[in-house]
Amino acid sequence: MLLRSSGVVELKNKSLQQCETLDFHVFFNDLLDNDFNTLFKSLPSPRRYFAAAVPGSFYEQLFPKASLHLANSSYALHWLSKVPKEVGDHNSLAWNNSKTYCSGTNKEVTEPYFAQFRKDLNRFLNARVEELKAGGLLVIQLPDCVPSGALPFNTGAGFLQELLGLCLFEMAYLGFISQEKVHSFNLPMYFPSIEELDQVIKANGHFRDERIKILDHPMQHLPFDAKMNRPDLSVRASSKIISKQTLWIRCSIYLLRNLKRIAQSLIKKFAKMLTYLFC
Amino acid sequence: MLLRSSGVVELKNKSLQQCETLDFHVFFNDLLDNDFNTLFKSLPSPRRYFAAAVPGSFYEQLFPKASLHLANSSYALHWLSKVPKEVGDHNSLAWNNSKTYCSGTNKEVTEPYFAQFRKDLNRFLNARVEELKAGGLLVIQLPDCVPSGALPFNTGAGFLQELLGLCLFEMAYLGFISQEKVHSFNLPMYFPSIEELDQVIKANGHFRDERIKILDHPMQHLPFDAKMNRPDLSVRASSKIISKQTLWIRCSIYLLRNLKRIAQSLIKKFAKMLTYLFC
């Protein structure tokens, strides 16, 4: 939870009664190619807030100056605007040879990934500071921020990406896909440590950390879903969240839209591996 | 142009220079089943305003209290929320026997149509007055408001509906469709006179008329489009605006989505009739 540096919001002084007389105007933002029609149809009706949608990249200013009291980014900022060029270049020291994500095990790879994350987060913060009122709040929810000293490789998300990479390399070995393609494939995703997050926010200077908290995920109780192997790649809803032995596993299959040709086999293989390991 | 009664906006004092430093936040509203995805993709990029979409009926409050400076309703309020029940009931005095729209030639039919228009416009005004700031402006653009003493029957829109009705009755005569169906079909559309509009607004009491103006239509120069007979019923864009001898003709074919089975024949017949008359 970040506070715009130029003021303080006296949230605590608002009684529940006062809140009931307030109008809440909620704006949902996503990229232009999001399905806003489905978003609108999925909103509850009647609802206790006014809803609107805003298309566009959150790296740009999306609202008039000083017009928002609260901005919330949920499970979005770990997606990078692009994969750092050098990690896919086998002539570079940063070539992400046998991985398809930023595992944190190779410093040469981690550096450009973190540089891209820093650049993206800065653009995000610079856009939000324009839109927020003085004293406005910015809430950022990120999955799998690694604890100090740990590597993304050791987290639930990292474990999942590791498995996904293994599946891809196995499929390349079996001839379903070229090794070159697998080597050139890297997820545009970075899970920063809390320290890295704090460092970028401090260097940006527009916000100050108000509170950092590790949250329980509302879907933590859901069992592993064996139906995961259906080849539904079209929507974000195809992402499944499963839990076993306190390990978070998030299936980011929809990212593989770029690999449609092999996606069905890959998903089956991936689901089989998960079932074998956890069921 | 209507002014919220509780204050005055000093628009004239705003210089162009001041306007250039202002942020404009534009909200596009339509019913939930509108295609907002296409709307967003059709917006210019880059643009000099911030855009958002708001789903829902404009008979309800769609924005927080006193949050808007200007509300604009363009070519929408002549559509009624429903056809008055009695005009489709052949046991009623208000039965709209040989017409498929409110021509104004039968007082018994006009009355329930106007009553529905008054009710709808009141709901619209009551919702907008909540949303507008004190002194905020409400702009209503309506097509073919009939001049004092004239009937909708004598306007371009009326003429068009008349032709459409004739086509339908001819098709019923030829056996393409049952006479019953044509008799039960009435357009949920009312073109009020300026006096009627003024009367409803005054009785509502929340706004006062600031200015009433007859506008030139930006598509007035377009020639008659002979391609109109293509059976494109799916989108509002299928509505064509054509001009000949200063007569406005608006093709409201898309309303006939309810008559899909016969729509193609009807559109061809309708286009032929227009071509015969004006080309």
mmCIF file with all atom_site columns, C-alpha atoms in Angstrom, chain A residues 72 102 151 184:
data_model
loop_
_atom_site.group_PDB
_atom_site.id
_atom_site.type_symbol
_atom_site.label_atom_id
_atom_site.label_alt_id
_atom_site.label_comp_id
_atom_site.label_asym_id
_atom_site.label_entity_id
_atom_site.label_seq_id
_atom_site.pdbx_PDB_ins_code
_atom_site.Cartn_x
_atom_site.Cartn_y
_atom_site.Cartn_z
_atom_site.occupancy
_atom_site.B_iso_or_equiv
_atom_site.pdbx_formal_charge
_atom_site.auth_seq_id
_atom_site.auth_comp_id
_atom_site.auth_asym_id
_atom_site.auth_atom_id
_atom_site.pdbx_PDB_model_num
ATOM 1 C CA . ASN A 1 72  ? -5.490 -0.727  -7.246  1.00 0.00 ? 72  ASN A CA 1
ATOM 2 C CA . CYS A 1 102 ? 13.624 -15.747 -14.941 1.00 0.00 ? 102 CYS A CA 1
ATOM 3 C CA . LEU A 1 151 ? 15.128 -17.138 -5.695  1.00 0.00 ? 151 LEU A CA 1
ATOM 4 C CA . SER A 1 184 ? 13.895 -18.325 -27.984 1.00 0.00 ? 184 SER A CA 1
#
